[in-house]
CSV table of C-alpha atoms and ligand atoms in Angstrom, one decimal:
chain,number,residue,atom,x,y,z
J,1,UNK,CA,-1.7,8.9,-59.2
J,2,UNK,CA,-3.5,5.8,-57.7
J,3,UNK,CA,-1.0,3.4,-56.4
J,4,UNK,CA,-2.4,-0.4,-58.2
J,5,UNK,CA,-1.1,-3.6,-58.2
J,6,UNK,CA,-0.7,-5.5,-61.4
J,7,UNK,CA,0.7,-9.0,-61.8
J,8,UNK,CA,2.8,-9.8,-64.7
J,9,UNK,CA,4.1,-12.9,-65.6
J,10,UNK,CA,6.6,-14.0,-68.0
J,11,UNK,CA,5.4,-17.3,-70.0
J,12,UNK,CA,7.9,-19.8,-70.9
J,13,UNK,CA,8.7,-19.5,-74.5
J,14,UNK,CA,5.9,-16.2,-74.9
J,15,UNK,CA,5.0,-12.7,-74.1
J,16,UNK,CA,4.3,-10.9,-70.4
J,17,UNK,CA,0.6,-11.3,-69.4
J,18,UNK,CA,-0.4,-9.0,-67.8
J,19,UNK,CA,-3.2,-9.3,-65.5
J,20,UNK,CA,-5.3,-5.8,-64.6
J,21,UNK,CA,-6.0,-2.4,-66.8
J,22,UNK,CA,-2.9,-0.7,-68.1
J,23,UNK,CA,-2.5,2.4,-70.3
J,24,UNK,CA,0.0,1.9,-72.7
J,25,UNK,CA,1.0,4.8,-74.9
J,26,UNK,CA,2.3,3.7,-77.9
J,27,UNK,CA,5.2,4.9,-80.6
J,28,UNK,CA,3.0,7.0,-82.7
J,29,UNK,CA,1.6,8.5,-79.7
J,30,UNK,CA,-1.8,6.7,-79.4
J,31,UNK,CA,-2.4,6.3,-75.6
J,32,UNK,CA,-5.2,3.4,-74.5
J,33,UNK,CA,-6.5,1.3,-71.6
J,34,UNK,CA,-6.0,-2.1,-72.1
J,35,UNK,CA,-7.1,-5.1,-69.9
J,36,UNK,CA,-5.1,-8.1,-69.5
J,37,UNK,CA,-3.0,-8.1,-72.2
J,38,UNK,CA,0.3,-10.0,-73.9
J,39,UNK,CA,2.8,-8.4,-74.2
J,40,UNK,CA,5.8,-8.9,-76.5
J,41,UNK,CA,9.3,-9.9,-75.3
J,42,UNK,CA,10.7,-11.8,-78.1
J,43,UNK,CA,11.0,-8.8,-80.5
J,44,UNK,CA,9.3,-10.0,-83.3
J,45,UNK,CA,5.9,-8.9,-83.3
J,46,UNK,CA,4.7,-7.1,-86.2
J,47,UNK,CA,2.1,-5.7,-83.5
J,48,UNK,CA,4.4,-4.5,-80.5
J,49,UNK,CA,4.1,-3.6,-78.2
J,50,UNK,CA,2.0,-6.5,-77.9
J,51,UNK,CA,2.4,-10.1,-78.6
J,52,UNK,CA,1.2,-11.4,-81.9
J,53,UNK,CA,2.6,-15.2,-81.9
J,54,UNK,CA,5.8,-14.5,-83.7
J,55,UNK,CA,7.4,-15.5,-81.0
J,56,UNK,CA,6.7,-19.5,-82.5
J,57,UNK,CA,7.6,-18.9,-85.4
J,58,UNK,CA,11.2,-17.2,-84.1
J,59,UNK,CA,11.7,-20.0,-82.2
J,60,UNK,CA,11.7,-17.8,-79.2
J,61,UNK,CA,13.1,-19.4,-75.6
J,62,UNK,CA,13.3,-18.2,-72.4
R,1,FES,S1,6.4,-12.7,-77.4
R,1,FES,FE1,4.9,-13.2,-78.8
R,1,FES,S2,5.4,-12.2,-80.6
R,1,FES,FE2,7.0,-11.7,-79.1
């Protein structure tokens, strides 16, 4: 496997953004590139595992 450097960073109040190409394989086994995407930390995205702005209406803080 190719060793790559991504950056992640944690946005006050939101998701991780992620910054390069991942492949993310999710719970019902779909596997897919994605680039640059938001993740979900606050655990209330109807879309997880990335973010889908639930997060504002949770009142999520961090
Ligand atoms: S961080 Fe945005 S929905 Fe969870």
């Amino acid at each position: 496997m190719e060793n790559l450097k991504l950056d992640i960073e944690a946005l006050k109040d939101g998701p991780y953004a992620v910054k390069g190409v991942v492949t993310i394989t999710t719970s019902d086994g779909t596997t897919k590139e994605y680039t640059n995407p938001y993740l979900c930390r606050c655990g209330a995205s109807k879309n997880k595992p990335f973010c889908d702005g639930s997060h504002r209406k949770v009142g999520f803080t961090e």
